[in-house]
Phi, psi and omega in degrees: 000317180294324180296320178296319179294320178298319179297316181297314179298318179297316179295318178296321179296313179297316178297321180299314179291328175297318178294321177298316179298314181298318180297318180290320184285319187265003181184297192300311180295320181292323179296318179295320182292331182283343175085197187281354180290348181257100181262317180292316182292331182295341179285343180277132182221160175241136176252123177259127178231146179229132185245156169065065178211197003275160174248132187298332181263306187289322181293321177298318178295319179296316178297322176300314180296319178296315181296317180300325183263358181067033183253138176260151179213164176250133179246127172258117186246155175268147181301320180299312180289326178296320178292326181286332186227063182296334180293327178288319177298318178300317180295318177303315182294316182293324184271348180273179178267000000 
């Protein structure tokens, strides 16, 4: 059972970073670099959401990657995991808007 959960968390972690890379490469970073001259393109946005956490190892790494790239995301957490890892919830709150 634990091996299956580790695989799921690992796969979710890899997918999360792939999405972060895609968001930065295909749009968000380029729009910011182009400046205020892009008004129509600036209306296009990507929403990143992450479910079923936090995980003490993977969520911290994910938050590091988001912060490094200046990307915001929405986290849907379970009460059980939030109670187990309040320090991760605190960090999500402090680094978010």
